XYZ file of C-alpha atoms in Angstrom:
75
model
C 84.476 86.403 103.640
C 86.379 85.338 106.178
C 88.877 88.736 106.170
C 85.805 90.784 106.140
C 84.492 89.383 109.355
C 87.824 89.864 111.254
C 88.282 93.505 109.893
C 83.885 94.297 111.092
C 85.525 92.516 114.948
C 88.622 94.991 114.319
C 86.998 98.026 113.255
C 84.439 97.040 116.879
C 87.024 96.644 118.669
C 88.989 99.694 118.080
C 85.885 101.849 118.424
C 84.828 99.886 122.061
C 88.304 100.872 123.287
C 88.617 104.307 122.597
C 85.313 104.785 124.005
C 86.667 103.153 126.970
C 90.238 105.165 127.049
C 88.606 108.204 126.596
C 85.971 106.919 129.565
C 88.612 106.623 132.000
C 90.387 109.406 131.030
C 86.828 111.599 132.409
C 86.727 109.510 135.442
C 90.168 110.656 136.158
C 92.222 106.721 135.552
C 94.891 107.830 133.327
C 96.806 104.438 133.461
C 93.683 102.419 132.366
C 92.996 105.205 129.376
C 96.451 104.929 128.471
C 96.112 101.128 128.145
C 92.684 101.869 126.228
C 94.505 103.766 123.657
C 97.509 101.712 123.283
C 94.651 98.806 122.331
C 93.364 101.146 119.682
C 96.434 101.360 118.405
C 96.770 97.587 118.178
C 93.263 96.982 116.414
C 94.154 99.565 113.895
C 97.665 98.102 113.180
C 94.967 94.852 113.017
C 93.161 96.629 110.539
C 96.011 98.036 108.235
C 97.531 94.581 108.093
C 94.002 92.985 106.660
C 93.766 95.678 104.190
C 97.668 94.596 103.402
C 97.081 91.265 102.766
C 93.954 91.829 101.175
C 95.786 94.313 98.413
C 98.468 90.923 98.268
C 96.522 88.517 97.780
C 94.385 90.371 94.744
C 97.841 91.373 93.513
C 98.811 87.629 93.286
C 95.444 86.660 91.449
C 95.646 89.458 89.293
C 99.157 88.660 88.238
C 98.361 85.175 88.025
C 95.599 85.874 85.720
C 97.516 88.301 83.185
C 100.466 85.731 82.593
C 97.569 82.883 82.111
C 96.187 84.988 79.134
C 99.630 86.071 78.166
C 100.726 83.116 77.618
C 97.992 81.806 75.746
C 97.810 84.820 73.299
C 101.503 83.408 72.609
C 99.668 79.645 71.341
């Protein structure tokens, strides 16, 4: 639950500040637009290290899980 609600504020995030870069690069404020998109590069390396820890973590249980029942087969 609680990695699903930081990747929705990611995901808002990233979106809100392209929007933004690409905003100020219309009105003509590169610098600011450059900032913009360097933040939507940081909310998406946000988002591919949720989805990273996410995939860990269910490789963990899943492992976890298969030596449990392994092992009891073996009794």
């Amino acid at each position: 639950m609680k990695s699903k609600f930081a990747l929705c504020i990611y995901i808002l995030f990233a979106v809100l500040s392209f929007f933004f870069g690409v905003k100020m690069f219309q009105s003509r404020d590169t610098l600011r637009g450059i900032l913009f998109m360097v933040a939507v590069i940081c909310w998406g390396m946000c988002i591919y290290n949720n989805f990273a820890i996410n995939k860990r973590s269910n490789q963990r249980l899943n492992v976890s899980v298969s030596q449990k029942n392994s092992h009891n087969k073996k009794k």
